Short mmCIF file of C-alpha atoms in Angstrom, two decimals:
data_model
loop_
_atom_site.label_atom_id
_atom_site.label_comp_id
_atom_site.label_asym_id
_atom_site.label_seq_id
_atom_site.Cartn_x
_atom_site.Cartn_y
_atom_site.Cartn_z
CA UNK R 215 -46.47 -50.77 -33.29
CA UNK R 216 -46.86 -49.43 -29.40
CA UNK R 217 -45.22 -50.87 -26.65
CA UNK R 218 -46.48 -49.66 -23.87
CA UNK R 219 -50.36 -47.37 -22.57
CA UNK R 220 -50.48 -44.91 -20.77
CA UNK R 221 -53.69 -44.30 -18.29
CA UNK R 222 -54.50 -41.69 -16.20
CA UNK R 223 -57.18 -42.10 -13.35
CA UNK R 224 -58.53 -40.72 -9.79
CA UNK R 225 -56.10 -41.20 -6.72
CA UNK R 226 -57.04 -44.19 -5.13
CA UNK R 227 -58.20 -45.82 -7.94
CA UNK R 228 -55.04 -47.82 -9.50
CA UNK R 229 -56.20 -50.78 -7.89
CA UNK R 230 -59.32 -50.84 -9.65
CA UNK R 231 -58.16 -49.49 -13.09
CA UNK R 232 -55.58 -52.74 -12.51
CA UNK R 233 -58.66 -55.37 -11.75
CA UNK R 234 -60.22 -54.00 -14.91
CA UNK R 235 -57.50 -54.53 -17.27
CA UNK R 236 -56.77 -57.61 -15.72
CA UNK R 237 -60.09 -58.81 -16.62
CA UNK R 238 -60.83 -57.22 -20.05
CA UNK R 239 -57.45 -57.29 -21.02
CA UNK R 240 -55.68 -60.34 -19.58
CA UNK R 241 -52.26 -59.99 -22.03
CA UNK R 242 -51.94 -56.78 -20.47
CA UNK R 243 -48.92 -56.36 -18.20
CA UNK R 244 -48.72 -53.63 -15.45
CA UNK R 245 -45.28 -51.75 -15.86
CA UNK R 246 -44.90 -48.58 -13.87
CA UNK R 247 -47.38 -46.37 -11.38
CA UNK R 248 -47.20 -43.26 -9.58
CA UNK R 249 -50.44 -42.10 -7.79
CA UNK R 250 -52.73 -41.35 -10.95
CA UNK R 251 -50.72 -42.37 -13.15
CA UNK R 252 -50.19 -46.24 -14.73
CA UNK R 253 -48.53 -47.61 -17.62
CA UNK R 254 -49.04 -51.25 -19.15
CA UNK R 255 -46.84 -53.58 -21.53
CA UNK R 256 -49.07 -54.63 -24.40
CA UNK R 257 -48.32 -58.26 -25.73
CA UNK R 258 -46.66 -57.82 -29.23
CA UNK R 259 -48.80 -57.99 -32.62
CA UNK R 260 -51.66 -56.90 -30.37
CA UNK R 261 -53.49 -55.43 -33.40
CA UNK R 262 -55.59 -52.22 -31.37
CA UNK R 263 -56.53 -50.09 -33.38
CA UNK R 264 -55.55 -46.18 -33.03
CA UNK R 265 -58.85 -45.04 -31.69
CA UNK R 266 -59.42 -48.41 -29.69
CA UNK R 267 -61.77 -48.18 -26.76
CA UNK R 268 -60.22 -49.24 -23.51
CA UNK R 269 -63.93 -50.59 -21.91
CA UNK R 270 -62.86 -49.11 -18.89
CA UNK R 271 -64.85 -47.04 -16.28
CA UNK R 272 -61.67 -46.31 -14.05
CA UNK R 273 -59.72 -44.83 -16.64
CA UNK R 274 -60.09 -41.29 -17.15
CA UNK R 275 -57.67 -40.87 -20.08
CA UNK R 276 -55.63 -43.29 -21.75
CA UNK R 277 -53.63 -43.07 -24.87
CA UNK R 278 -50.31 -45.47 -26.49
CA UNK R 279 -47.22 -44.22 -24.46
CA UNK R 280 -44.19 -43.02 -26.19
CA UNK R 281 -42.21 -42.71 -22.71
CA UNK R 282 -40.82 -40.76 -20.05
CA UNK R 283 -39.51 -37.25 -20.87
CA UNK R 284 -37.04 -35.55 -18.36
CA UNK R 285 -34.81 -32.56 -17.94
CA UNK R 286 -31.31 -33.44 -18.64
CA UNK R 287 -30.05 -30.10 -19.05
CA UNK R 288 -27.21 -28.45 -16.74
CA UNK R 289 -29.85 -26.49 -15.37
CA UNK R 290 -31.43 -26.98 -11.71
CA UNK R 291 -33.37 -29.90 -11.93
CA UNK R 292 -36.02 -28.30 -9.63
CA UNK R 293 -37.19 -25.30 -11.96
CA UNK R 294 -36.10 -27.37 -15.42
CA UNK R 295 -36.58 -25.63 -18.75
CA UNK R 296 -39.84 -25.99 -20.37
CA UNK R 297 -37.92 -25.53 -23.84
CA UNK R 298 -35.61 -28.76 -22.66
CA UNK R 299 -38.56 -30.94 -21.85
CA UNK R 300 -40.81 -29.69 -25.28
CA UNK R 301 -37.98 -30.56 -27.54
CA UNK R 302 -37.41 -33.82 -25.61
CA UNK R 303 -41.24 -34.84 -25.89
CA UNK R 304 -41.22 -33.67 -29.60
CA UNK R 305 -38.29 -36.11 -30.16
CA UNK R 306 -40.08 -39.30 -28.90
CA UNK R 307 -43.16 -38.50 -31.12
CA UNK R 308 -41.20 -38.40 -33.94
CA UNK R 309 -42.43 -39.73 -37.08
CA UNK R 310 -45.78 -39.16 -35.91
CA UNK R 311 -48.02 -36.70 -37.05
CA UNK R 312 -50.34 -34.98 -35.00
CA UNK R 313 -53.26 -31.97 -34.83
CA UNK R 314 -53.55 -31.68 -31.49
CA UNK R 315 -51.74 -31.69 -27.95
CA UNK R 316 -53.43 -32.73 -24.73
CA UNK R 317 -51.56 -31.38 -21.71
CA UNK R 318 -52.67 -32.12 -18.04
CA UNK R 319 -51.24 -32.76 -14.34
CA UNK R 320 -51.69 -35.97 -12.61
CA UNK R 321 -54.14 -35.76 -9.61
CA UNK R 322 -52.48 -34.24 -7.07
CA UNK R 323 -54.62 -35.63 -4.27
CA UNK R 324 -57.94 -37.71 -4.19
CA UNK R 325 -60.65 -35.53 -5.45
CA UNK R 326 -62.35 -33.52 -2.00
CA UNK R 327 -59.18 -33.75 -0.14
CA UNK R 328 -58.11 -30.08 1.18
CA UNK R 329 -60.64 -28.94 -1.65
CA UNK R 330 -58.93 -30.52 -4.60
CA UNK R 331 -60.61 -30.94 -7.86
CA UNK R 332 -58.93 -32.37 -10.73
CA UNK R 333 -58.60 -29.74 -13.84
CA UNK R 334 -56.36 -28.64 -15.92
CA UNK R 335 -53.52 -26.68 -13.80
CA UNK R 336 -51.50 -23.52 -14.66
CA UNK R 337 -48.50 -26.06 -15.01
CA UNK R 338 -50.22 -27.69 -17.63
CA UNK R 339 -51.66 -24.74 -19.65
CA UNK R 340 -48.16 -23.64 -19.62
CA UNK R 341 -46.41 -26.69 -20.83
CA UNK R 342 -49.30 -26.72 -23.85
CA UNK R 343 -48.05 -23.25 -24.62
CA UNK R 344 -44.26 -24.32 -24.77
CA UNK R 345 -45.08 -27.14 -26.65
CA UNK R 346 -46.92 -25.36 -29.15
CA UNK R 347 -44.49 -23.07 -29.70
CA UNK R 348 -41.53 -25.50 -30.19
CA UNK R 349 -43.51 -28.10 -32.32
CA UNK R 350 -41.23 -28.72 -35.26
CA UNK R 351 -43.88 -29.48 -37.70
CA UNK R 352 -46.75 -26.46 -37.07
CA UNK R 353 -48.19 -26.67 -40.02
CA UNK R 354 -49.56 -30.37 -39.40
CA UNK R 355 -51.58 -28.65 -36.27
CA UNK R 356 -54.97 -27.63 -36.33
CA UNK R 357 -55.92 -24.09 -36.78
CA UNK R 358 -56.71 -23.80 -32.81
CA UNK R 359 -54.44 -26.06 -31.52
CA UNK R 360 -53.04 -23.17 -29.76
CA UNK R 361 -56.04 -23.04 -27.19
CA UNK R 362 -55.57 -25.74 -24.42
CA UNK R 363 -59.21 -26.41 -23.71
CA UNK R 364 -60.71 -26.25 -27.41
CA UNK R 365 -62.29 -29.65 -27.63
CA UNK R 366 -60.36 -31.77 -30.53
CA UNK R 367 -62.33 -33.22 -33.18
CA UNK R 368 -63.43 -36.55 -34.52
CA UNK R 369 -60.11 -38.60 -35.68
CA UNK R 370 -57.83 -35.98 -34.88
CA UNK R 371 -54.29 -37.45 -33.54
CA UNK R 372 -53.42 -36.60 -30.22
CA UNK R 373 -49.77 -35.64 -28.43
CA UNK R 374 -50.47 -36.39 -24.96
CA UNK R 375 -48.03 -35.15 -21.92
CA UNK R 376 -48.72 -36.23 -18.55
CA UNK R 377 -47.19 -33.59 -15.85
CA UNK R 378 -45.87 -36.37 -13.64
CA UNK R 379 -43.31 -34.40 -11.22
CA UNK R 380 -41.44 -31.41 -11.80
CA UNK R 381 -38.66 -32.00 -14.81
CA UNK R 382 -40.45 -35.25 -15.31
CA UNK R 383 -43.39 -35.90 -18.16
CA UNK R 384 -44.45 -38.61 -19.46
CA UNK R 385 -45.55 -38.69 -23.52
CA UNK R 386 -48.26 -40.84 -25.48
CA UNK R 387 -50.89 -40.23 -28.58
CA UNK R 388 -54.07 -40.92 -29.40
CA UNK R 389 -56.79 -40.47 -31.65
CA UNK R 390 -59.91 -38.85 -31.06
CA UNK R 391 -62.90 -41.21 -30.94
CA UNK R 392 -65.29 -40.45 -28.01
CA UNK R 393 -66.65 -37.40 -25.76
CA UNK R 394 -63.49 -37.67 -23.35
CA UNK R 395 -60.74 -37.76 -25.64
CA UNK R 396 -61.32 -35.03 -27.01
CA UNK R 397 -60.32 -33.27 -23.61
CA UNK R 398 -56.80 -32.94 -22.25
CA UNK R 399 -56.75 -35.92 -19.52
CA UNK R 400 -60.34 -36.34 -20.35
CA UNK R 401 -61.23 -33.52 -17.89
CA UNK R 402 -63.63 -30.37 -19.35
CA UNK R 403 -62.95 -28.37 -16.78
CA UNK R 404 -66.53 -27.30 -16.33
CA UNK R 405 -66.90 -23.55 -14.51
CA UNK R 406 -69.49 -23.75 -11.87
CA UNK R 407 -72.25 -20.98 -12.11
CA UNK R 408 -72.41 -18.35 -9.46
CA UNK R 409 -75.88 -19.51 -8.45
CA UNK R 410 -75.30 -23.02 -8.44
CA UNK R 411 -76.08 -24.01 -5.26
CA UNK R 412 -74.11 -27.43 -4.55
CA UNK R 413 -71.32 -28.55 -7.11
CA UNK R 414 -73.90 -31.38 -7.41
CA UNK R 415 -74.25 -29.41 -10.92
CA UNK R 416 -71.03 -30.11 -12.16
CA UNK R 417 -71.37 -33.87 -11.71
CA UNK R 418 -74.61 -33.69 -13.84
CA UNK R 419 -73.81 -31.63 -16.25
CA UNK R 420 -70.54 -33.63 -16.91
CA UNK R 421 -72.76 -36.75 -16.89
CA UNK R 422 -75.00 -35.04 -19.82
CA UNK R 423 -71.83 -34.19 -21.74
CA UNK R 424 -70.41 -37.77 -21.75
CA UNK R 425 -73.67 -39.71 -21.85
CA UNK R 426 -75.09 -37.71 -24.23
CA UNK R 427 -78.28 -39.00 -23.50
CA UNK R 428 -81.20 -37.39 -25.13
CA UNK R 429 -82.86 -35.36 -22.64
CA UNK R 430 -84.10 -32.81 -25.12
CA UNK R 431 -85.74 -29.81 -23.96
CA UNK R 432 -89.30 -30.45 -22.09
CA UNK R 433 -88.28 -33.97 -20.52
CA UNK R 434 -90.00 -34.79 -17.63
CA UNK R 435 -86.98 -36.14 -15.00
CA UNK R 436 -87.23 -37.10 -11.94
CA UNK R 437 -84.68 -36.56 -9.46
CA UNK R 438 -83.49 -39.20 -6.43
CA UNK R 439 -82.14 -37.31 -4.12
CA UNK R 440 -82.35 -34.08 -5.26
CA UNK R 441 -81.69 -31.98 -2.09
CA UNK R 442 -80.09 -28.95 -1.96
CA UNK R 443 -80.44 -28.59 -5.98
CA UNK R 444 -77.22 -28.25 -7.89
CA UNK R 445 -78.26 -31.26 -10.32
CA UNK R 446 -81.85 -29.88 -10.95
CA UNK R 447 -80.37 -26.66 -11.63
CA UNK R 448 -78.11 -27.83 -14.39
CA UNK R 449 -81.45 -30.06 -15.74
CA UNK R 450 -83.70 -26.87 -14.97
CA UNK R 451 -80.68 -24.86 -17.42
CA UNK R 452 -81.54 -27.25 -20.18
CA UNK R 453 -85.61 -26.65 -20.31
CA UNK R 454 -86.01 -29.67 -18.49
CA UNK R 455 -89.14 -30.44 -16.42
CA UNK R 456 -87.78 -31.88 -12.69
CA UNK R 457 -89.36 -33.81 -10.33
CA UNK R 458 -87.42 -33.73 -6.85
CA UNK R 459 -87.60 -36.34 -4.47
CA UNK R 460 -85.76 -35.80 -1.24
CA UNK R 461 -86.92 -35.38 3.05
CA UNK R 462 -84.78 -32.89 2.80
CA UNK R 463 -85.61 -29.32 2.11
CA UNK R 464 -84.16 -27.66 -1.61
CA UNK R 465 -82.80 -24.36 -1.91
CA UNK R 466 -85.11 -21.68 -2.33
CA UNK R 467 -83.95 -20.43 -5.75
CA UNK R 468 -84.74 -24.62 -7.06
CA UNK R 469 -87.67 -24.49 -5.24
CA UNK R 470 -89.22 -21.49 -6.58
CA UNK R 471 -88.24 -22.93 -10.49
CA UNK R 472 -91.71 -22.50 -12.73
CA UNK R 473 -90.55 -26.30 -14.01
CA UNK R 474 -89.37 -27.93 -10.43
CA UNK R 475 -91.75 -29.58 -8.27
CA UNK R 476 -90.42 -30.97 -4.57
CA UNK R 477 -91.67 -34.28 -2.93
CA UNK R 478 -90.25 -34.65 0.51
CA UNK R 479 -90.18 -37.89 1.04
CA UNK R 480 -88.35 -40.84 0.42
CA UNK R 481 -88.42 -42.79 -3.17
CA UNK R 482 -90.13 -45.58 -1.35
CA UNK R 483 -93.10 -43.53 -0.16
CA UNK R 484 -93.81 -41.82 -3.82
CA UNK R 485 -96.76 -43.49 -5.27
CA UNK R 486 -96.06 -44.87 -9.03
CA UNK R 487 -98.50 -42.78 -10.23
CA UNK R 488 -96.06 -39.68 -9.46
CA UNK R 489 -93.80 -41.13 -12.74
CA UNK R 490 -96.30 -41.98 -14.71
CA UNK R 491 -95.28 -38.97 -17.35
CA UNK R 492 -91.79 -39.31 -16.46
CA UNK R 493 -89.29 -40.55 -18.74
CA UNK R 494 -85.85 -39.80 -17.06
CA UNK R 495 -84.78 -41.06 -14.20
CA UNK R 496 -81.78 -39.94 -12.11
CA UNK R 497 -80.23 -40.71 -8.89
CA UNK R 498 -77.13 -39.58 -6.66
CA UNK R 499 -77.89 -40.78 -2.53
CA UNK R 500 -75.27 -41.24 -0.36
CA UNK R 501 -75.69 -45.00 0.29
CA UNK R 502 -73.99 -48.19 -1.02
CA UNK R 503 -74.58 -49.06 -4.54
CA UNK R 504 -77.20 -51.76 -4.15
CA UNK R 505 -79.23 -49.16 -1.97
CA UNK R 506 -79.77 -46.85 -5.03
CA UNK R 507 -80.00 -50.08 -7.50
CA UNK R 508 -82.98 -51.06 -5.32
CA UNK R 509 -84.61 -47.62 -4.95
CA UNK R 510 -84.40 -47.01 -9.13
CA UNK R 511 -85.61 -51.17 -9.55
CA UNK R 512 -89.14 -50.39 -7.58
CA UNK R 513 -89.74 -47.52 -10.01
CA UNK R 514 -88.68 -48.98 -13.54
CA UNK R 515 -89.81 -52.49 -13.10
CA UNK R 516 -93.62 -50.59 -12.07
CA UNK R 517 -96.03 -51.62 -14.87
CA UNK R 518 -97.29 -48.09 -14.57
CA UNK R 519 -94.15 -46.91 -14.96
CA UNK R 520 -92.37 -46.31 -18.45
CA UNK R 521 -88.58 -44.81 -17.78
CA UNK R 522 -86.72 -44.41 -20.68
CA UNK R 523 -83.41 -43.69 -19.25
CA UNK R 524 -81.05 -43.33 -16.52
CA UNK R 525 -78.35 -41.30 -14.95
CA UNK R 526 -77.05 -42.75 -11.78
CA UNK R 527 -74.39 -41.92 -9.50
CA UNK R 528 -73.13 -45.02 -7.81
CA UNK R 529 -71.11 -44.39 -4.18
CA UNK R 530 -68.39 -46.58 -3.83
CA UNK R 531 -67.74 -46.28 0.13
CA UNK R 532 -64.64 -48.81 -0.27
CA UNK R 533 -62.47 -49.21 -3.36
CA UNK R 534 -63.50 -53.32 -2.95
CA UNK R 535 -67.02 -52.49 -4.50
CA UNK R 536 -64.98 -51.43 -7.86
CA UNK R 537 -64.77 -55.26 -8.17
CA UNK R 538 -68.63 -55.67 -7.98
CA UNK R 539 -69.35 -52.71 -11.04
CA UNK R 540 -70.19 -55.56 -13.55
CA UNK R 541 -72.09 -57.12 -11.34
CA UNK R 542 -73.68 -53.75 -10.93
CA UNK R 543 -74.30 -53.03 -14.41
CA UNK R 544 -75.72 -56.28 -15.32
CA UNK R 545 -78.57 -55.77 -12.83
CA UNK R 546 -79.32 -52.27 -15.35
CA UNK R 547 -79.55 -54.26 -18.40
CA UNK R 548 -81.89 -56.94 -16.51
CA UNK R 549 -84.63 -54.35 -16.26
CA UNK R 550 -84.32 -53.97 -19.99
CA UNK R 551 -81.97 -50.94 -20.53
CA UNK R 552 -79.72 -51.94 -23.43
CA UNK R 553 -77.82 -49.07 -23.26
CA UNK R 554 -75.75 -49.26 -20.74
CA UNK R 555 -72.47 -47.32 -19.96
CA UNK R 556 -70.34 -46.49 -16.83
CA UNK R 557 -67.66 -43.97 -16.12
CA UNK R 558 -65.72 -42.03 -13.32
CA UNK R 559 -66.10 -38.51 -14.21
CA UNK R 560 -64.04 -35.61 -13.31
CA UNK R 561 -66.15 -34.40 -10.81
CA UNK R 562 -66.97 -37.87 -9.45
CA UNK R 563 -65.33 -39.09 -6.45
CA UNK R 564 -65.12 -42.20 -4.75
CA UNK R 565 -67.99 -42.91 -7.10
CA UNK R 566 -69.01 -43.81 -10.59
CA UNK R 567 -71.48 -42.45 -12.92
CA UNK R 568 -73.68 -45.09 -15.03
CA UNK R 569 -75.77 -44.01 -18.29
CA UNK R 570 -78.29 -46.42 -19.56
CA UNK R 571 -80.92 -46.02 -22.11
CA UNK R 572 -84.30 -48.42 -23.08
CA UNK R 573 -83.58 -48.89 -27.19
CA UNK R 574 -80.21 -48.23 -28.14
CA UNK R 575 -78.57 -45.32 -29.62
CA UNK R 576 -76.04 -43.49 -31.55
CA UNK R 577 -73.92 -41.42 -29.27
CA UNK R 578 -73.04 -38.19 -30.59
CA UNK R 579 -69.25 -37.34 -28.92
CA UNK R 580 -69.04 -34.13 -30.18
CA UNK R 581 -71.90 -32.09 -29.17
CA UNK R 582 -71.35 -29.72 -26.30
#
């Protein structure tokens, strides 16, 4: 039975993927940290199952930890062998059999810092490839193991290595259960169109990936903050009808959209009647978390109103507010969402993405 879990998270937030444990998981002990990175003693006999879900939103990847893997070679310890450190991390997952390895750098900084956005790193795709080639029991992997970002499949048993500093991984497993483990470090790695016009579109389409909510082609969404159009485009891409409401002007290629229509003003100046064929509701403004929660509460608590779901982005202007995210999500389910799911995504930064839906559903994790 694991000793230990690994977790991987945003820079910055430890603290909060600490509070969370501490409160879902109270016999969990915090045992080791670098900026990222956390590990945590379970209490023996603790019976979690292999594809166990962690309930947390901080936590971008997490998996049972087999240990630290260095270069102990006679080589230089700054440019260590990648053969040293594969057959090392292939020793402490003996005995268990895997179809898959998961591959990915720490964060390097906080996401937005000098430019930085977490993804998988050439580091990383080559310690996959070295790993691959040096597993002693190929035959056990799956047919495209080989590729680093082929999404794994449904039950599939993970070898995870965590790039922590150079000569120095760190090695865990898991098994495949939901949209982000199937992704090295939980991170897809989205490429952002040429003609996206604010990376605003990878946050959503990320969101759409991992919610999986079912915004089939033809729903009506309307947009809080919507200004200068990355998100619409990404709804636009996926035949959805958008209604954007933001004082400030959209790019001309979103404004021009056959299916986009632009209300500058403020969500408190809309009439109701403005939503009354809308069904989705999304929001990402750049003011404290209650802010937003008030501005979506006057519009799905309207008896003219009849939202079926939501895809917020929640700012968290100081890491304190992490504390307040139940809180936070409690207030969704009050307006009758029971549904209701929150996550920091890739592309998120010192912010959280929440998915909640009217009647509850079956998530599908492996759609694209």
């Amino acid at each position: 039975m694991p000793d230990f879990l690994l977790v991987t998270c945003q820079i910055g937030a430890e603290s909060a993927v600490k509070q969370e444990l501490a409160r879902r998981w109270p016999k969990f002990r915090f045992a080791f940290s670098r900026p990222g990175f956390l590990t945590f003693k379970l209490p023996s006999e603790h019976g979690l199952a292999a594809d166990f879900d962690l309930e947390s939103v901080f936590a971008r990847a997490y998996g049972f930890s087999l240990g630290a893997v260095r270069a102990t070679g006679a080589g230089d310890v700054s440019n260590p062998s990648l053969a040293e450190l594969a057959a090392a991390t292939w020793k402490a997952c003996d005995g268990t059999t895997v179809q898959r390895v998961h591959c990915w750098q720490r964060d390097r900084f906080a996401p937005g810092l000098h430019g930085y956005e977490p993804g998988l790193t050439d580091a990383a795709i080559e310690a996959h490839r070295t790993l691959i080639e040096y597993c002693p029991r190929p035959q056990s992997l799956a047919k495209d193991a080989a590729d680093p970002i082929q999404p794994a499949r449904l039950g599939d048993t993970v070898l995870d290595c965590v790039l922590l500093d150079d000569g120095h991984w760190w090695a865990g497993w898991h098994q495949v259960h939901s949209v982000p483990s199937r992704y090295p470090g939980g991170l897809m790695s989205l490429a952002l169109p040429p003609d996206a016009v604010s990376r605003a579109w990878l946050k959503m389409e990320e969101g759409l990936r991992w919610s999986q909510l079912p915004m089939i082609q033809g729903a009506r969404v309307a947009e809080i903050g919507s200004a200068p159009g990355g998100a619409s485009q990404a709804l636009l891409a996926r035949g959805c009808w958008v209604l954007g409401i933001d004082p400030a002007a959209m790019a001309p290629a979103v404004a021009a959209h056959p299916r986009f229509t632009h209300l500058r003003l403020r969500s408190p100046q809309v009439r109701r009647r403005e939503f009354r064929k809308i069904r989705w509701l999304t929001a990402d403004m750049n003011v404290a978390p209650n802010y937003t929660l008030d501005a979506v509460e006057a519009i799905v608590t309207h008896p003219e109103v009849s939202i079926r779901g939501l895809l917020l982005t929640l700012k968290l202007p100081h890491w304190e507010l992490s504390e307040q995210v139940p809180e936070y999500l409690d207030r969704i389910r009050g307006w009758g969402f029971n549904t209701v799911h929150a996550r920091q995504l890739q592309y998120n930064r010192q912010e959280i993405c929440v998915a909640a839906l009217q009647k509850p559903f079956r998530r599908k994790p492996f759609l694209a």
